[in-house]
Short mmCIF file of N, CA and C in Angstrom, two decimals:
data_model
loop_
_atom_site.label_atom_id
_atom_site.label_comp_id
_atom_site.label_asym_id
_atom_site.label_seq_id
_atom_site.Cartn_x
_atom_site.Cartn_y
_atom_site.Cartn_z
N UNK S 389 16.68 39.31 -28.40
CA UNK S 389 16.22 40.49 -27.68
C UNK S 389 16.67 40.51 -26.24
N UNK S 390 17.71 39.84 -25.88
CA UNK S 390 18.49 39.89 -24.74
C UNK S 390 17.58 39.51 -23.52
N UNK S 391 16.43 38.76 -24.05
CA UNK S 391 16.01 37.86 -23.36
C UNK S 391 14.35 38.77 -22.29
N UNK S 392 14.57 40.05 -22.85
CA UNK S 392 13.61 41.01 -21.88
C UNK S 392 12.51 40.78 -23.54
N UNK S 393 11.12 40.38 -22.60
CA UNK S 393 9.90 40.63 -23.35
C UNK S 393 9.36 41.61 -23.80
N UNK S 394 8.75 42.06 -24.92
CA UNK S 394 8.17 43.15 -25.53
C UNK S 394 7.32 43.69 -24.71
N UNK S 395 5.88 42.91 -24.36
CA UNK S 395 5.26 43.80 -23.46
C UNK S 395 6.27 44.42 -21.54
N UNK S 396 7.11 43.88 -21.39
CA UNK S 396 7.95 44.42 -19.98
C UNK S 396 9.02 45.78 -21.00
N UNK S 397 9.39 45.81 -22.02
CA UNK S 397 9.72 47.10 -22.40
C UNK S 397 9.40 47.68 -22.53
N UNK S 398 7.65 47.69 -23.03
CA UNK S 398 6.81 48.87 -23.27
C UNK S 398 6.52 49.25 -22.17
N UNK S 399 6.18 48.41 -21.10
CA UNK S 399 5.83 49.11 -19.73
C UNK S 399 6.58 49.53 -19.28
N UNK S 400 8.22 49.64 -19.79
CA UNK S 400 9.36 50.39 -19.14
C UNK S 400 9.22 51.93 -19.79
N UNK S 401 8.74 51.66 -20.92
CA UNK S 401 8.85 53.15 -21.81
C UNK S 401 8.00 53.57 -21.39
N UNK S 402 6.38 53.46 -20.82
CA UNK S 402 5.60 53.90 -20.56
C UNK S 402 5.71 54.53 -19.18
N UNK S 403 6.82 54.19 -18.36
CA UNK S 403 6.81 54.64 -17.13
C UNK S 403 7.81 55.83 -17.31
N UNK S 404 8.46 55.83 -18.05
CA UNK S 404 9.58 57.02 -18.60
C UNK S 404 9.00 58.08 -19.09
N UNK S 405 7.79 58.01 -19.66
CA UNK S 405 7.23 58.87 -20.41
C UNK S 405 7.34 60.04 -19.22
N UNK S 406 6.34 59.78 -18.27
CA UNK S 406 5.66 61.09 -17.65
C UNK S 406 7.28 62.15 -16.69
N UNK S 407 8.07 61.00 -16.33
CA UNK S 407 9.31 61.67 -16.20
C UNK S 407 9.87 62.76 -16.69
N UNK S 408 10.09 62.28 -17.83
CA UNK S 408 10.96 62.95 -18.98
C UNK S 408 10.39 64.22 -19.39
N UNK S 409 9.21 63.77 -19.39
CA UNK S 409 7.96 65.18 -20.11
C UNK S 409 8.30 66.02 -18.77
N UNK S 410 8.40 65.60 -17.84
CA UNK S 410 8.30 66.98 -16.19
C UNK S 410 9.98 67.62 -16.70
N UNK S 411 11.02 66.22 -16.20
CA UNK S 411 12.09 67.40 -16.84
C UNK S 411 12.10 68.12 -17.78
N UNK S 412 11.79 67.70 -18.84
CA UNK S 412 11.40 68.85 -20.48
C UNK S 412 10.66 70.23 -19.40
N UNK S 413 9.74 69.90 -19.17
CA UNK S 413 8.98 71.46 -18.37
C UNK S 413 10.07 72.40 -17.96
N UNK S 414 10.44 71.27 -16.89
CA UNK S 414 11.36 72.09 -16.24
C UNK S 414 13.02 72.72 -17.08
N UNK S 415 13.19 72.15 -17.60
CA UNK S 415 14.54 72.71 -18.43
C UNK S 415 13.87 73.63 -19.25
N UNK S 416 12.39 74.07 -20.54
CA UNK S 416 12.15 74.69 -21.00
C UNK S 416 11.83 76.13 -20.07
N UNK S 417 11.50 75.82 -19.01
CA UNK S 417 11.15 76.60 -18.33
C UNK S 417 12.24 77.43 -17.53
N UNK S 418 13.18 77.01 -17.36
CA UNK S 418 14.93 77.49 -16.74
C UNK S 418 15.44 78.09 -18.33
N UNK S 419 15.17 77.39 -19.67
CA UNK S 419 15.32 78.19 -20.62
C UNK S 419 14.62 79.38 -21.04
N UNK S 420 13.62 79.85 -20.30
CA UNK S 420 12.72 80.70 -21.08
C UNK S 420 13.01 81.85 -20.03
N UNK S 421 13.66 81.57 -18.91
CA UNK S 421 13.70 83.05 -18.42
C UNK S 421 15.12 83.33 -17.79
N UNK S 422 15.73 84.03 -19.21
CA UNK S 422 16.83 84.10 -19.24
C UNK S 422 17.71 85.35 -18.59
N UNK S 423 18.92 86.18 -18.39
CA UNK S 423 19.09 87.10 -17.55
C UNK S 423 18.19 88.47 -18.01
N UNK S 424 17.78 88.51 -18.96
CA UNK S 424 17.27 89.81 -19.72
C UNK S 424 15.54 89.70 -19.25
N UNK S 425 15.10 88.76 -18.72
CA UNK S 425 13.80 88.60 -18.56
C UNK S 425 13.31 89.18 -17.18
N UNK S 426 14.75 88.66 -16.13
CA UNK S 426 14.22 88.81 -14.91
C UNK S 426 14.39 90.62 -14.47
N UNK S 427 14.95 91.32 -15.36
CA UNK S 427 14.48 92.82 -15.31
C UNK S 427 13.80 93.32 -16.32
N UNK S 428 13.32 92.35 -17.28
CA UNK S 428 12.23 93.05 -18.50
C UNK S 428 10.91 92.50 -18.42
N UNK S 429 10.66 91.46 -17.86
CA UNK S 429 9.75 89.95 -18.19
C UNK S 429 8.29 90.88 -17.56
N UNK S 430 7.62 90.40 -18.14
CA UNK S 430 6.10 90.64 -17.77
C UNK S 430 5.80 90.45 -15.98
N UNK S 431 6.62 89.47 -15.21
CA UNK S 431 6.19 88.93 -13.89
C UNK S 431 7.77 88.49 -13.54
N UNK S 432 7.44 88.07 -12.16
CA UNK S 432 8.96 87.16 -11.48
C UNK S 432 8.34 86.15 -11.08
N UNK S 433 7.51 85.64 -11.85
CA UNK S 433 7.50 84.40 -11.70
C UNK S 433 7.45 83.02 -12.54
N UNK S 434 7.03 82.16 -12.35
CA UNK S 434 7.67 80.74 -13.07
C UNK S 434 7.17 81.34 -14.52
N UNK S 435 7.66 81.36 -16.02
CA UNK S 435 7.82 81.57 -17.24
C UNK S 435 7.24 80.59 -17.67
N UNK S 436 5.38 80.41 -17.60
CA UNK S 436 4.55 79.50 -17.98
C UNK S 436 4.30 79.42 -20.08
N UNK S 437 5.45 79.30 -20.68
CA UNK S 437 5.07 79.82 -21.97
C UNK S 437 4.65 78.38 -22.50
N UNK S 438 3.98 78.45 -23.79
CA UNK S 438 4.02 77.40 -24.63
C UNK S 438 4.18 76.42 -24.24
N UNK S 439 5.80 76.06 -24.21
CA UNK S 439 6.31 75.09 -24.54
C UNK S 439 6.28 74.58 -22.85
N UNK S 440 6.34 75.09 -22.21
CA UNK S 440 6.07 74.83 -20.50
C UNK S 440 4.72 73.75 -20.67
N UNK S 441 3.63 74.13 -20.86
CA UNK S 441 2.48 74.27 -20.52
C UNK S 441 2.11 73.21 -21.62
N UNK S 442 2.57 72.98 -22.28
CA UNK S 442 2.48 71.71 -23.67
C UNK S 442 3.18 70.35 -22.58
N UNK S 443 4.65 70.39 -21.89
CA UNK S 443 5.37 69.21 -21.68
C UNK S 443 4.33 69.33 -20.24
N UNK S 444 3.93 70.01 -19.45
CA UNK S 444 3.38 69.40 -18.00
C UNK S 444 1.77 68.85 -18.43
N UNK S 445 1.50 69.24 -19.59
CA UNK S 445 -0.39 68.64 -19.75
C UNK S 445 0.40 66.73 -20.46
N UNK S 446 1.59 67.05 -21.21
CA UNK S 446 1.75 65.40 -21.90
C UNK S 446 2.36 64.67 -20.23
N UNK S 447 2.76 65.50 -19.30
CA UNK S 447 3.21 64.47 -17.85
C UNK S 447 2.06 64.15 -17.44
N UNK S 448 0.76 65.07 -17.27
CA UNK S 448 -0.44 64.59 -16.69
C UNK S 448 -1.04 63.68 -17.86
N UNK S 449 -1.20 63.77 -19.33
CA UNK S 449 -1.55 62.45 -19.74
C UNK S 449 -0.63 61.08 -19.40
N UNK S 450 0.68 61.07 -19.30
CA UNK S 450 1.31 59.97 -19.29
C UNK S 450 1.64 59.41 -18.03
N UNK S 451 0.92 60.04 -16.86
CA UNK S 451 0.70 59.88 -15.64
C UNK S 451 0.40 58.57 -14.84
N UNK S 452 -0.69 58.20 -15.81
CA UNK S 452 -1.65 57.05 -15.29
C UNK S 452 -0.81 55.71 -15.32
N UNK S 453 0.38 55.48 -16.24
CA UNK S 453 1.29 53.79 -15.84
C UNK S 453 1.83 54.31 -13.95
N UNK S 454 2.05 55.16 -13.75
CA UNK S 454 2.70 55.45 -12.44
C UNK S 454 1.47 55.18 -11.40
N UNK S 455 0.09 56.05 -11.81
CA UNK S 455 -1.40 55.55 -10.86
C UNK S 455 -1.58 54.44 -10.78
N UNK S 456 -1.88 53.63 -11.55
CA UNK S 456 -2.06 52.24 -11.47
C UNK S 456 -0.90 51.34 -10.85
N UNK S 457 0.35 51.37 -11.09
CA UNK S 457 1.61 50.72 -10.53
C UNK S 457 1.73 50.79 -8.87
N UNK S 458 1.75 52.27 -8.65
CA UNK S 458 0.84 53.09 -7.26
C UNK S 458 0.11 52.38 -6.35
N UNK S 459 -1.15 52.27 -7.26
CA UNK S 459 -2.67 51.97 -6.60
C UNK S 459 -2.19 50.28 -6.50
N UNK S 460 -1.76 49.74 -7.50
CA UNK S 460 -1.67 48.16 -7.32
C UNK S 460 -0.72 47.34 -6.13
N UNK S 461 0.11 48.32 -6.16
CA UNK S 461 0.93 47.84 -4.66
C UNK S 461 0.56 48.62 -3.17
N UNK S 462 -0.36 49.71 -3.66
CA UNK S 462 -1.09 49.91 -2.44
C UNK S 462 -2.40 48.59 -1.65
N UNK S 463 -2.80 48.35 -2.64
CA UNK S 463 -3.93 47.15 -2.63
C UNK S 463 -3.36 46.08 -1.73
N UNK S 464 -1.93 45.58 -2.42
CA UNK S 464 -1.26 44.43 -2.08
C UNK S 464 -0.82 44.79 -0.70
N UNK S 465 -0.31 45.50 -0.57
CA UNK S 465 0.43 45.86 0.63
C UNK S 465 -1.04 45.74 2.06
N UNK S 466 -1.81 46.32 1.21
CA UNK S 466 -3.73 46.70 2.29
C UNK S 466 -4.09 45.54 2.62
N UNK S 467 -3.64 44.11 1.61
CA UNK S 467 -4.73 42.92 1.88
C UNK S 467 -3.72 41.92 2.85
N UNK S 468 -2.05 42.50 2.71
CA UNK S 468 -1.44 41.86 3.77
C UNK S 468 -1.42 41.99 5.13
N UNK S 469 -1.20 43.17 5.07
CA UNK S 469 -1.93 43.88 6.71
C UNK S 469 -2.93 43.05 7.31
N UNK S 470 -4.12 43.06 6.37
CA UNK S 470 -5.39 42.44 6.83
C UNK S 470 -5.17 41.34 7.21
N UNK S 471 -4.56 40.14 6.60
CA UNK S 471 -4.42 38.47 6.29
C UNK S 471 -3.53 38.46 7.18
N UNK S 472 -2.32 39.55 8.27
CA UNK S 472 -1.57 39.21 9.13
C UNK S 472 -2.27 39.79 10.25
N UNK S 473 -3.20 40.34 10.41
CA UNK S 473 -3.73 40.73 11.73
C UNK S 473 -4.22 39.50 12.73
N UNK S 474 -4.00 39.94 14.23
CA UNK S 474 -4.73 38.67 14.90
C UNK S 474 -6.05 39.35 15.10
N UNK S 475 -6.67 40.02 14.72
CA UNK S 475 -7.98 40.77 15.03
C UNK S 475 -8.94 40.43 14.25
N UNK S 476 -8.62 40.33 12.50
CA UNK S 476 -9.99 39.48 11.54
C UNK S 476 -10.24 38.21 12.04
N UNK S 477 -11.15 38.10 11.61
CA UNK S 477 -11.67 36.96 11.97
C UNK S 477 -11.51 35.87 11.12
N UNK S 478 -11.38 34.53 11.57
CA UNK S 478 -11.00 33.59 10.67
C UNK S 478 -11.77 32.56 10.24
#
């Protein structure tokens, strides 16, 4: 397996997820309003159909490997600050 562990691939796929699902939005959404829309279309604005509105709710479920990855090097980064200050107390 070229030497990369199962659980470090899944957490690679899991971070791809919420990506991929935003571009899908966005390309379905550049597909759905095509030259005939923007002088026939109900509105001029973003072409929220279906298939839009299906790929941005699966980016907000697949969101959370990016929150946590986020939040965990925010933490780390917060407790070094602290542990290099000359101001806490020791």
């Amino acid at each position: 397996m070229n030497g990369t562990s199962v659980p470090e691939t899944a957490e690679w796929l899991n971070l791809t997820a919420a990506p991929t699902f935003a571009a899908m939005a966005l390309v379905s959404g550049a597909a759905a309003s095509g030259p005939t829309e923007a002088h026939c279309g109900p509105g001029s604005g973003w072409p929220l159909d279906g298939m839009v509105v299906m790929y941005l709710l699966m980016c907000a479920f697949h969101v959370t490997p990016w929150l946590k990855r986020l939040g965990g090097r925010r933490a780390i980064d917060d407790r070094r600050v602290e542990e290099e200050s000359e101001c806490s107390p020791q």
